[in-house]
XYZ file of C-alpha atoms in Angstrom:
777
model
C 0.000 0.000 0.000
C 1.330 3.388 -0.892
C 2.282 5.583 2.058
C 0.373 8.847 3.097
C -3.271 9.399 4.362
C -6.680 9.417 2.889
C -8.307 12.859 2.644
C -12.097 12.785 3.352
C -14.347 15.130 1.441
C -15.401 18.299 3.340
C -19.154 18.893 3.828
C -20.273 22.326 2.819
C -21.991 24.273 5.612
C -25.779 24.182 5.253
C -27.347 27.503 4.402
C -30.342 28.389 6.607
C -32.523 31.439 6.697
C -32.012 33.478 9.870
C -34.519 32.625 12.632
C -36.093 34.963 15.186
C -34.019 33.270 17.901
C -30.731 33.711 15.979
C -31.518 37.318 15.215
C -32.284 37.988 18.857
C -29.063 36.320 19.961
C -27.009 38.398 17.470
C -28.706 41.595 18.610
C -27.989 40.752 22.237
C -24.290 40.080 21.477
C -24.049 43.302 19.551
C -25.543 45.558 22.200
C -23.944 43.871 25.163
C -20.449 43.045 23.774
C -19.793 45.889 21.375
C -16.484 47.560 22.374
C -16.058 44.988 25.138
C -14.147 42.239 23.318
C -10.672 43.647 24.193
C -9.110 45.716 26.956
C -9.201 49.459 26.677
C -5.983 51.560 26.547
C -5.878 54.544 28.897
C -3.746 56.836 26.784
C -3.040 59.243 29.610
C -1.778 56.570 31.964
C -0.654 54.301 29.154
C -2.244 51.353 31.014
C -4.729 48.676 30.034
C -8.181 48.910 31.702
C -10.826 46.152 31.852
C -13.676 46.529 29.360
C -16.539 48.797 30.504
C -20.211 47.820 30.535
C -22.363 49.491 27.957
C -25.372 51.554 29.037
C -27.626 49.192 27.089
C -26.404 46.163 28.979
C -26.910 47.854 32.338
C -30.469 48.776 31.414
C -31.240 45.299 30.136
C -29.799 43.659 33.237
C -31.966 45.847 35.440
C -35.054 45.079 33.348
C -34.219 41.381 33.479
C -33.840 41.478 37.226
C -37.207 43.195 37.580
C -38.786 40.617 35.261
C -37.367 37.739 37.291
C -38.545 39.388 40.510
C -42.042 39.717 39.082
C -42.065 36.054 38.073
C -40.842 34.966 41.493
C -43.285 37.324 43.233
C -46.163 35.991 41.181
C -45.140 32.449 41.983
C -44.966 33.368 45.665
C -48.416 34.962 45.533
C -49.774 31.903 43.739
C -48.171 29.620 46.325
C -49.597 31.675 49.162
C -52.996 31.721 47.462
C -52.974 27.954 47.054
C -51.777 27.350 50.603
C -54.514 27.140 53.182
C -53.822 29.663 55.952
C -54.121 28.477 59.521
C -57.721 28.983 60.700
C -58.207 31.510 63.496
C -60.280 30.058 66.299
C -62.863 32.448 67.707
C -62.336 33.340 71.357
C -65.427 34.508 73.231
C -65.434 38.250 73.753
C -66.241 39.877 77.080
C -69.755 40.705 75.848
C -70.324 37.107 74.702
C -69.157 35.683 78.029
C -71.429 38.066 79.892
C -74.349 37.217 77.617
C -74.088 33.499 78.390
C -74.529 34.215 82.103
C -77.465 36.622 81.908
C -80.653 34.939 80.528
C -83.250 34.040 83.164
C -85.558 31.030 82.938
C -87.900 32.684 85.427
C -88.248 35.738 83.213
C -89.007 33.609 80.173
C -91.672 31.691 82.091
C -93.376 34.902 83.194
C -93.298 36.360 79.675
C -94.859 33.190 78.284
C -97.565 33.312 80.916
C -98.547 36.821 79.778
C -98.553 35.945 76.071
C -100.717 32.842 76.665
C -103.151 34.561 79.034
C -105.539 35.342 76.187
C -106.151 34.316 72.613
C -104.529 36.867 70.301
C -105.562 36.352 66.702
C -104.098 38.917 64.303
C -105.979 42.193 63.997
C -108.047 41.742 67.165
C -108.136 43.952 70.250
C -106.218 41.362 72.271
C -103.543 41.317 69.570
C -103.255 45.112 69.822
C -102.982 44.905 73.624
C -100.126 42.453 73.345
C -98.378 44.630 70.745
C -98.523 47.608 73.110
C -97.352 45.474 76.055
C -94.441 44.160 73.966
C -93.430 47.713 72.980
C -93.562 48.867 76.602
C -91.489 45.862 77.714
C -88.836 46.511 75.047
C -88.440 50.068 76.340
C -88.476 48.973 79.984
C -85.794 46.368 79.235
C -83.451 48.936 77.700
C -84.380 49.063 73.990
C -85.400 52.703 74.135
C -85.758 53.252 70.377
C -88.917 51.148 69.989
C -92.034 51.891 67.971
C -95.139 50.229 66.533
C -95.420 50.172 62.732
C -99.060 49.814 61.694
C -100.200 48.304 58.401
C -103.717 47.916 57.014
C -104.256 44.461 55.601
C -106.950 42.141 54.344
C -107.944 39.535 56.958
C -110.981 37.321 57.503
C -112.855 36.103 60.575
C -115.416 33.283 60.989
C -119.136 34.000 61.248
C -120.887 30.711 60.464
C -119.577 27.172 59.895
C -121.176 23.843 59.157
C -120.152 20.420 57.887
C -122.944 17.847 57.653
C -123.592 14.690 55.660
C -127.191 15.506 54.779
C -128.272 12.743 52.381
C -127.632 9.139 51.446
C -127.928 6.139 53.774
C -129.309 7.267 57.103
C -126.638 5.473 59.166
C -123.965 7.744 57.645
C -125.723 11.060 58.070
C -124.232 13.281 60.798
C -123.443 16.837 61.890
C -119.808 17.715 62.647
C -119.168 19.319 66.046
C -116.376 21.642 64.866
C -115.243 22.315 68.448
C -112.688 20.917 70.841
C -113.316 19.159 74.159
C -112.621 20.866 77.453
C -109.609 19.522 79.386
C -110.271 20.014 83.088
C -106.638 20.509 84.090
C -106.079 23.135 81.362
C -107.848 26.396 82.172
C -107.427 27.924 78.734
C -109.287 25.020 77.088
C -112.503 25.854 78.914
C -113.710 28.250 76.226
C -113.520 26.120 73.058
C -115.173 28.834 70.965
C -112.761 31.639 71.865
C -111.439 31.348 68.291
C -113.703 29.046 66.253
C -111.869 26.618 63.987
C -111.607 28.105 60.490
C -109.150 28.748 57.662
C -107.517 32.111 57.235
C -108.181 33.534 53.753
C -110.731 30.805 52.998
C -113.331 31.462 50.347
C -116.603 32.818 51.667
C -119.565 30.616 50.704
C -121.522 27.389 50.952
C -121.353 24.293 48.743
C -122.896 20.835 48.622
C -121.492 17.701 47.062
C -120.285 14.152 47.671
C -116.997 13.724 49.526
C -113.889 12.172 47.961
C -110.934 11.142 50.112
C -107.787 12.467 48.382
C -105.015 11.450 50.812
C -102.589 14.394 51.286
C -104.211 16.451 48.541
C -101.098 16.577 46.388
C -101.216 16.879 42.607
C -100.061 13.256 42.426
C -102.915 12.145 44.702
C -105.546 13.906 42.623
C -104.014 12.670 39.390
C -104.101 9.110 40.727
C -107.809 9.435 41.421
C -108.443 10.892 37.967
C -106.432 8.076 36.346
C -108.534 5.530 38.226
C -111.702 7.002 36.774
C -112.907 8.828 39.884
C -115.012 11.808 38.811
C -113.846 14.739 40.945
C -116.001 17.439 39.399
C -118.486 18.850 41.887
C -117.059 16.919 44.850
C -115.732 18.078 48.203
C -112.181 16.878 48.788
C -111.347 15.382 52.186
C -107.580 15.568 52.715
C -105.293 14.854 55.655
C -102.654 17.231 56.918
C -99.044 16.500 56.000
C -96.611 16.697 53.057
C -98.026 19.887 51.498
C -99.065 23.284 52.805
C -102.811 23.362 53.494
C -103.396 26.195 51.023
C -101.829 24.174 48.230
C -104.092 21.233 49.057
C -107.049 23.535 48.480
C -105.453 24.832 45.279
C -104.976 21.293 43.934
C -108.597 20.414 44.765
C -109.658 23.553 42.920
C -107.684 22.597 39.823
C -109.242 19.128 39.676
C -112.813 20.434 39.747
C -113.717 20.112 43.425
C -116.173 22.665 44.817
C -114.978 22.557 48.430
C -112.208 21.266 50.666
C -111.974 19.729 54.138
C -108.604 19.208 55.809
C -108.334 16.983 58.884
C -105.656 15.749 61.284
C -105.075 11.999 61.000
C -103.847 10.206 64.148
C -100.809 8.846 62.268
C -99.411 12.366 61.843
C -99.290 14.037 65.248
C -101.610 11.768 67.195
C -100.285 9.151 69.634
C -99.809 6.335 67.086
C -96.252 5.004 66.576
C -94.694 7.536 68.949
C -92.370 5.263 70.922
C -88.569 5.199 71.041
C -86.076 7.805 69.892
C -86.541 10.670 69.043
C -89.753 10.693 71.118
C -89.321 11.591 74.776
C -92.906 11.688 76.105
C -95.666 9.134 76.727
C -97.397 7.997 73.503
C -100.703 9.349 74.743
C -103.132 12.029 73.630
C -103.284 15.281 75.597
C -103.599 15.665 78.582
C -102.015 12.265 79.364
C -99.346 12.862 76.739
C -98.356 15.656 74.368
C -100.112 14.243 71.295
C -103.213 15.374 69.426
C -106.541 14.259 70.911
C -109.300 13.197 68.528
C -111.369 16.379 69.001
C -108.538 18.839 68.335
C -108.642 20.941 65.180
C -105.665 22.441 63.353
C -106.518 25.956 62.292
C -104.410 27.686 59.636
C -104.370 29.847 56.535
C -105.032 28.598 53.014
C -103.330 31.377 51.062
C -101.315 29.957 48.141
C -98.049 30.916 49.793
C -95.758 29.587 47.085
C -97.194 32.139 44.630
C -97.018 35.321 46.700
C -96.601 36.200 50.376
C -98.048 39.016 52.435
C -101.280 40.927 51.975
C -102.836 39.471 48.802
C -104.314 42.849 47.870
C -100.925 44.646 47.807
C -98.542 42.206 46.099
C -95.096 43.809 45.997
C -95.836 47.009 47.888
C -96.599 47.868 51.518
C -100.152 47.875 52.895
C -100.059 51.382 54.251
C -103.328 53.094 55.119
C -103.906 54.653 51.697
C -102.094 52.078 49.580
C -103.625 51.114 46.216
C -105.077 47.592 46.184
C -106.089 44.938 43.736
C -109.467 43.244 44.131
C -109.216 40.050 46.220
C -110.831 38.073 43.386
C -107.884 39.060 41.169
C -105.251 37.734 43.557
C -103.610 34.455 42.528
C -102.930 33.812 46.221
C -106.544 33.414 47.348
C -108.545 30.199 46.954
C -111.643 30.026 44.811
C -113.453 27.291 46.787
C -114.538 27.301 50.467
C -112.720 25.147 53.016
C -112.730 24.209 56.682
C -110.458 22.292 59.057
C -111.750 19.171 60.799
C -110.767 17.086 63.776
C -110.150 13.374 63.294
C -113.352 12.724 65.235
C -115.356 14.793 62.744
C -113.584 13.293 59.717
C -114.138 9.667 60.719
C -117.872 9.538 59.746
C -116.938 10.822 56.290
C -114.228 8.179 55.929
C -116.758 5.530 56.977
C -119.149 6.824 54.330
C -116.500 6.187 51.634
C -115.753 2.660 52.899
C -115.788 0.135 50.073
C -116.473 2.817 47.469
C -113.987 3.889 44.792
C -110.310 2.938 45.003
C -107.438 2.699 47.467
C -103.946 3.909 46.748
C -100.920 1.817 47.650
C -98.068 4.164 48.512
C -98.619 6.071 51.756
C -102.314 6.351 51.040
C -103.859 5.176 54.297
C -103.789 7.047 57.571
C -103.610 5.511 61.019
C -107.204 4.624 61.785
C -108.093 0.948 62.254
C -111.782 1.751 61.796
C -111.600 2.459 58.052
C -109.616 1.373 54.988
C -109.299 4.837 53.409
C -111.267 4.268 50.224
C -111.567 7.238 47.911
C -115.345 7.274 47.587
C -117.183 9.390 46.545
C -119.779 9.101 49.284
C -123.257 8.083 48.266
C -124.764 11.047 50.101
C -123.890 14.735 49.863
C -122.130 16.934 52.378
C -123.084 20.515 53.062
C -120.059 22.762 53.729
C -120.840 26.235 55.077
C -118.025 28.762 55.517
C -119.353 32.261 56.047
C -116.485 34.619 56.866
C -116.116 38.364 57.248
C -113.377 39.916 55.086
C -112.148 43.382 55.989
C -109.161 45.707 55.837
C -107.930 45.910 59.415
C -104.835 47.277 61.186
C -102.031 45.005 62.337
C -99.123 46.007 64.565
C -95.403 45.260 64.143
C -93.272 46.150 67.177
C -89.753 47.228 66.147
C -86.842 48.056 68.467
C -83.457 49.363 67.308
C -79.996 49.329 68.906
C -77.934 51.658 66.734
C -74.467 50.472 65.736
C -71.484 52.629 66.621
C -68.873 51.661 64.003
C -70.706 50.229 60.979
C -74.243 51.472 61.688
C -75.105 51.140 58.004
C -75.088 47.347 58.394
C -78.087 45.860 60.225
C -78.770 42.466 61.795
C -82.536 41.881 62.059
C -84.043 39.476 64.627
C -87.674 38.459 64.324
C -90.511 36.407 65.816
C -94.191 36.663 65.058
C -96.504 37.432 67.965
C -99.985 36.596 66.635
C -101.461 33.143 67.321
C -104.429 31.105 66.167
C -105.525 30.767 69.786
C -103.226 30.975 72.857
C -100.140 29.780 71.016
C -97.788 28.710 73.825
C -95.488 26.916 71.399
C -96.410 28.676 68.174
C -95.366 31.450 68.460
C -95.227 32.534 72.102
C -92.236 30.388 73.025
C -90.376 32.517 70.491
C -92.044 35.734 71.694
C -90.949 35.053 75.289
C -87.429 34.258 74.071
C -87.339 37.519 72.075
C -88.281 39.530 75.168
C -85.554 37.864 77.231
C -83.115 38.482 74.378
C -84.067 42.175 74.451
C -83.646 42.250 78.226
C -80.204 40.642 78.018
C -79.062 43.173 75.424
C -80.439 45.868 77.723
C -78.253 44.596 80.564
C -75.196 44.629 78.297
C -75.970 48.200 77.268
C -76.080 49.235 80.928
C -72.611 47.721 81.381
C -71.194 49.852 78.577
C -71.459 47.503 75.590
C -72.531 48.995 72.274
C -72.811 46.968 69.057
C -70.559 47.818 66.146
C -73.425 47.225 63.736
C -77.118 48.008 64.120
C -79.430 45.418 65.711
C -83.175 45.421 64.972
C -85.605 43.382 67.099
C -89.025 42.789 65.530
C -92.264 41.301 66.848
C -94.251 40.630 63.686
C -98.029 40.493 63.410
C -100.339 38.430 61.152
C -97.713 35.829 60.254
C -100.309 33.088 60.629
C -102.384 34.465 57.755
C -99.469 34.520 55.311
C -96.338 36.201 56.738
C -98.146 39.502 56.452
C -96.498 41.638 59.132
C -92.949 40.832 58.064
C -93.664 41.038 54.338
C -95.354 44.438 54.581
C -92.525 45.791 56.746
C -89.883 44.488 54.346
C -91.711 45.976 51.362
C -92.052 49.249 53.265
C -88.299 49.341 54.027
C -87.073 47.662 50.848
C -84.597 50.361 49.820
C -82.948 50.571 53.256
C -82.803 46.813 53.743
C -81.369 46.241 50.261
C -78.495 48.571 51.118
C -77.962 47.767 54.789
C -79.509 44.382 55.618
C -76.699 42.107 56.763
C -78.577 39.058 58.070
C -81.974 37.974 59.391
C -82.332 35.513 62.289
C -85.835 34.093 62.682
C -87.323 32.205 65.609
C -90.954 31.268 65.054
C -91.482 28.339 67.405
C -88.603 28.523 69.889
C -89.375 25.321 71.780
C -91.661 22.331 71.369
C -89.093 19.797 72.578
C -85.365 19.078 73.016
C -84.025 18.643 69.460
C -82.269 21.588 67.803
C -83.195 22.007 64.127
C -82.198 24.790 61.785
C -82.390 25.940 58.188
C -80.014 28.606 56.939
C -78.208 30.291 54.086
C -75.086 28.137 53.585
C -72.790 31.103 54.250
C -73.948 30.945 57.891
C -73.242 27.239 58.481
C -69.857 27.666 60.151
C -71.192 30.341 62.460
C -74.010 28.038 63.570
C -71.552 25.244 64.341
C -69.307 27.566 66.332
C -72.103 29.177 68.349
C -73.848 25.920 69.264
C -70.482 24.590 70.461
C -70.457 27.382 73.063
C -73.951 26.837 74.493
C -74.170 24.156 77.182
C -77.224 22.381 78.597
C -76.999 23.060 82.329
C -78.634 19.702 83.145
C -76.338 17.437 81.107
C -73.207 19.560 80.601
C -73.380 18.700 76.898
C -73.224 21.385 74.224
C -76.102 22.019 71.858
C -73.724 21.051 69.050
C -73.126 17.615 70.583
C -76.834 16.913 71.058
C -77.596 18.241 67.581
C -74.928 16.012 66.018
C -76.297 12.972 67.840
C -79.823 13.743 66.688
C -78.613 14.047 63.086
C -76.819 10.704 63.174
C -79.696 8.882 64.869
C -82.432 10.160 62.562
C -80.639 10.677 59.231
C -77.721 9.289 57.246
C -74.506 9.426 59.328
C -72.718 12.738 58.896
C -69.544 14.331 60.214
C -71.490 17.515 60.972
C -75.026 18.233 62.188
C -77.647 18.707 59.521
C -78.592 22.210 58.395
C -81.648 22.310 56.156
C -82.593 24.506 53.224
C -84.886 27.479 53.687
C -88.342 26.860 52.223
C -91.412 28.745 53.424
C -93.893 29.032 56.258
C -92.212 31.704 58.375
C -90.912 35.256 58.397
C -87.493 34.669 56.827
C -89.202 34.439 53.420
C -89.293 38.180 52.513
C -85.717 38.710 53.700
C -84.200 35.824 51.743
C -86.506 35.221 48.786
C -87.439 38.819 48.027
C -84.370 40.843 49.088
C -81.495 38.354 49.143
C -80.490 38.787 52.799
C -78.698 35.830 54.389
C -81.111 34.173 56.827
C -81.529 31.595 59.574
C -84.647 30.048 61.100
C -84.273 27.725 64.065
C -86.151 25.926 66.824
C -85.977 23.143 69.370
C -88.342 20.472 68.047
C -90.118 17.677 69.874
C -93.323 15.817 70.674
C -95.712 18.530 69.522
C -99.255 17.286 68.948
C -101.287 20.409 69.693
C -100.215 22.626 66.779
C -102.739 25.438 66.055
C -105.269 24.105 68.571
C -106.949 25.308 71.746
C -104.540 23.049 73.647
C -101.361 24.883 72.615
C -101.284 26.343 76.096
C -99.060 27.365 78.985
C -100.133 24.173 80.774
C -99.022 22.008 77.814
C -95.644 23.769 77.680
C -94.949 23.454 81.400
C -96.045 19.798 81.492
C -94.549 18.466 78.237
C -92.767 21.022 76.086
C -90.114 22.438 78.399
C -90.526 21.857 82.133
C -88.182 24.265 83.891
C -87.686 26.348 80.701
C -84.087 25.163 80.248
C -84.507 24.793 76.484
C -85.947 28.289 76.149
C -82.845 29.555 77.921
C -80.599 27.727 75.421
C -82.487 29.318 72.542
C -81.947 32.808 73.961
C -78.221 32.096 74.294
C -77.909 30.778 70.726
C -79.924 33.693 69.337
C -77.843 36.180 71.301
C -74.425 34.731 70.411
C -75.339 34.607 66.717
C -76.364 38.261 66.932
C -73.232 39.352 68.792
C -70.980 37.584 66.310
C -72.725 39.185 63.336
C -72.963 42.609 64.961
C -69.526 42.827 66.610
C -67.012 40.631 64.770
C -64.391 42.765 63.037
C -64.874 40.600 59.946
C -68.454 39.499 59.327
C -68.605 35.699 59.857
C -70.145 34.782 56.509
C -68.508 32.133 54.310
C -69.242 32.219 50.553
C -67.063 29.131 50.015
C -69.629 26.978 51.831
C -72.332 28.447 49.601
C -70.405 27.544 46.445
C -69.941 23.974 47.669
C -73.666 23.339 48.162
C -74.523 24.842 44.764
C -72.632 21.970 43.153
C -74.746 19.528 45.152
C -77.933 21.311 44.118
C -76.924 21.180 40.453
C -76.466 17.416 40.761
C -80.053 17.128 42.010
C -81.268 18.853 38.863
C -79.235 16.458 36.763
C -80.930 13.554 38.535
C -84.398 14.760 37.513
C -83.416 15.863 34.013
C -84.232 13.540 31.130
C -81.177 14.594 29.132
C -78.477 11.956 28.619
C -75.807 14.593 27.966
C -74.555 17.144 30.467
C -77.909 18.898 30.818
C -76.859 22.202 32.413
C -73.448 23.256 31.029
C -74.012 26.995 31.525
C -75.059 26.517 35.135
C -72.163 24.158 35.856
C -69.643 26.590 34.409
C -71.023 29.472 36.486
C -70.876 27.392 39.678
C -67.312 26.269 38.901
C -66.174 29.868 38.433
C -67.902 30.942 41.627
C -66.285 28.101 43.543
C -62.775 29.167 42.474
C -63.352 32.803 43.362
C -65.188 32.053 46.618
C -62.476 29.750 47.946
C -59.769 32.228 46.966
C -61.779 34.887 48.775
C -62.031 32.611 51.844
C -58.224 32.329 51.996
C -57.893 36.084 51.791
C -60.438 36.382 54.597
C -58.472 33.948 56.751
C -55.285 35.962 56.271
C -57.193 39.159 57.037
C -58.650 37.501 60.132
C -55.126 36.730 61.346
C -54.101 40.363 60.887
C -56.949 41.727 63.013
C -56.244 39.463 65.972
C -55.564 41.499 69.079
C -57.827 44.367 68.044
C -61.157 44.703 69.861
C -62.911 47.348 67.785
C -63.000 48.391 64.161
C -61.930 51.875 65.232
C -58.700 50.439 66.668
C -57.477 49.131 63.312
C -54.711 50.949 61.386
C -56.223 52.881 58.499
C -54.979 50.611 55.697
C -56.095 47.458 57.498
C -59.414 49.099 58.370
C -59.926 49.868 54.676
C -59.320 46.213 53.734
C -61.728 45.045 56.436
C -64.406 47.523 55.347
C -64.195 46.357 51.727
C -64.330 42.692 52.727
C -67.373 43.285 54.947
C -69.159 45.145 52.173
C -68.582 42.256 49.772
C -69.739 39.698 52.328
C -72.925 41.597 53.105
C -73.897 41.920 49.443
C -72.860 38.424 48.342
C -76.339 36.883 48.754
C -77.884 39.806 46.831
C -76.108 38.502 43.750
C -78.481 35.534 43.665
C -81.477 37.773 42.972
C -83.036 37.890 39.519
C -84.979 41.138 39.000
C -87.405 39.273 36.708
C -88.410 36.898 39.504
C -89.755 33.410 38.973
C -92.212 32.767 36.154
C -95.813 33.260 37.326
C -94.605 34.100 40.857
C -92.424 37.122 40.264
C -92.433 38.281 43.902
C -89.884 35.519 44.540
C -86.518 36.809 43.257
C -83.934 34.346 44.621
C -82.564 31.945 41.989
C -81.263 29.364 44.496
C -84.169 29.061 46.962
C -87.938 29.392 46.846
C -90.886 27.514 48.324
C -91.668 24.409 46.329
C -94.495 25.323 43.973
C -96.772 22.477 45.077
C -95.593 21.652 48.598
C -94.971 25.140 50.021
C -93.154 24.363 53.257
C -90.256 22.632 51.557
C -87.453 24.377 49.739
C -87.030 24.038 45.987
C -83.451 24.622 44.887
C -82.932 26.374 41.553
C -86.714 26.876 41.452
C -86.932 28.505 38.006
C -85.209 25.527 36.372
C -87.156 23.010 38.466
C -90.500 24.623 37.604
C -89.598 24.605 33.904
C -88.605 20.926 34.099
C -91.916 20.102 35.790
C -93.734 21.971 33.033
C -91.814 20.042 30.334
C -90.864 23.301 28.631
C -87.380 22.812 27.124
C -87.061 26.393 25.917
C -87.991 27.693 29.351
C -85.477 25.307 30.949
C -82.702 26.733 28.771
C -83.773 30.331 29.391
C -84.051 29.741 33.142
C -80.597 28.155 33.224
C -79.118 31.247 31.590
C -80.880 33.557 34.070
C -79.693 31.504 37.038
C -76.120 31.433 35.699
C -76.232 35.205 35.239
C -77.185 35.680 38.900
C -74.488 33.267 40.083
C -71.976 35.245 38.034
C -73.213 38.421 39.733
C -72.620 36.818 43.134
C -69.106 35.876 41.996
C -68.393 39.404 40.805
C -69.511 40.823 44.142
C -66.513 39.083 45.723
C -64.109 40.631 43.208
C -65.222 44.269 43.147
């Protein structure tokens, strides 16, 4: 082989068009290394100097450093935002500790004795006397700024009543007594006609027709009868209490062609049947041997269609002041078009016997508790005469309102309310709450004397005419709509305070944490257990096991409705529930309460303490204890319920789901900011003590919290019931008492209107977005 080496061919460099990256790199080298590639000669000193930095490089280095700092700062903020701050545990303030020691069981007992000393139906002279006495007591107890607000509302009173089976087989003919037996040991029962049994807002008139038993009087019950070929036209519907509001039973009967309605109390509901074992605590006997409904007792009540509109039916949407314009009662969608009366079980039994073996029997929860009949539908062979002659008139009612002006954020108001009017004596409903409200006022009065003043305004209200349809509270809210919309922080309602030992509550979800904290601080003096502990046990023994006690959804049937559903003010309604079988009867008396409801008045005392601590926390906490994150969490659950009833196989509510998801992110971020703010205000007692910058942050946060629930209002209102504005909660259209979540969508689904479902979803999502934006303003 010849010597030497082999020379490999050289590859030519590839030619490429200049890229943005290469151009940038060349520019950087040019501006940062120009005149810096070699040492500089100092000609005066004849020495070599190191290369100098160019002005451009210095500027770019500074800009780069700032950019990096911004990136790192943003990352730090993100990390802090994603990191859950340590929760700040609430420590009882001096005022809260004092409050827990002040309520008096003896005072509460004496107040209840006064309220139950006479029947006090709304709009009567006895009702006015009790309004004036309540006002005078408020002032005497230290609530000096107290007044009576008078409204002029439509009410009705009984003149003549009759229910009689007047034809058909002679053995079935009878005349109903329509009155309750005297109980010798109960003084207030000895005048059974002090308030005759009737229905508030019932249609004036008389009708005759055969009777049909229609179970609970729900739409499903009437539809079942129609499907089975039972002719309902011209009949009188006999329905048992339970499941649906009595006014909606009458409305359903109306829609299916009935000419009259009778509503009775079946022994399976609140009579002594099946009342043994937990949660029952009393003998399973009828009053006076036990707390349960005796066969002669009659449940009075109103039959206004409360899921359509609340308040005075002649002034829907505006206050019933003396010279207010009114619509004609016949034009109100809230008033029934057929006459009705309530019956005792004793008076209903002959009618049930007259339907025996006639018509059909339902299978699912159709029969009541009587062993004497099989609950056939009928109709009866003979006809029943129903006479309901009532006197309708515009009459004054009296709301008692006391105010404790706030000293630091007086433009934010916590409203406390209980209705005072009763169907008869009303020891449980509502006077247990009325007595508790007076003791609450007295305890605040004692705190005021010791130098305490609330940071925010507290309003105490004794409403009138609630039993007819939430009239006193609705008219007052409509009268003060502008002020409440701007300054209403929260509403705490106690209707029935005590009928037994079990704490139950419904609330806006933003108030859940506050309820848990407050009930953990109230102790039963007899057992040394907290209300929270007993409440948690009751939840787990009567419902699916849960890590926290159950808080229900706000529906209807009490005075929180105008605050939440009409104005979007966060609300609570609460009571201690129990073996209560004398609801709306002559036997709802002081004697019943002292014997069965709350001997010793220990539970009343606990209610005053809970009510007071909730108020003090809302009125005095530097940061308002509302939690929008909890609200966002339950909205996801509510949306899942809609999905369950939707017939769509695809994701049926994408717009709603997206709005809830966005709210959840913002609400939880807001919660973390609140927690950090809460940590910063520790050690300060009053808002006025805060440094100005911190005080500004707190003020903004409180403003956003107060207005958060307002975001859920839709100015259009619900279709065909526009008085109800809240998109998350409203009374169920056909049950009334129960809450319907996302009511506009649910109503549209029930109607089978796909276009309305889509439109309602968009409206609901818009309101949820408004609530989200209120946290970001």
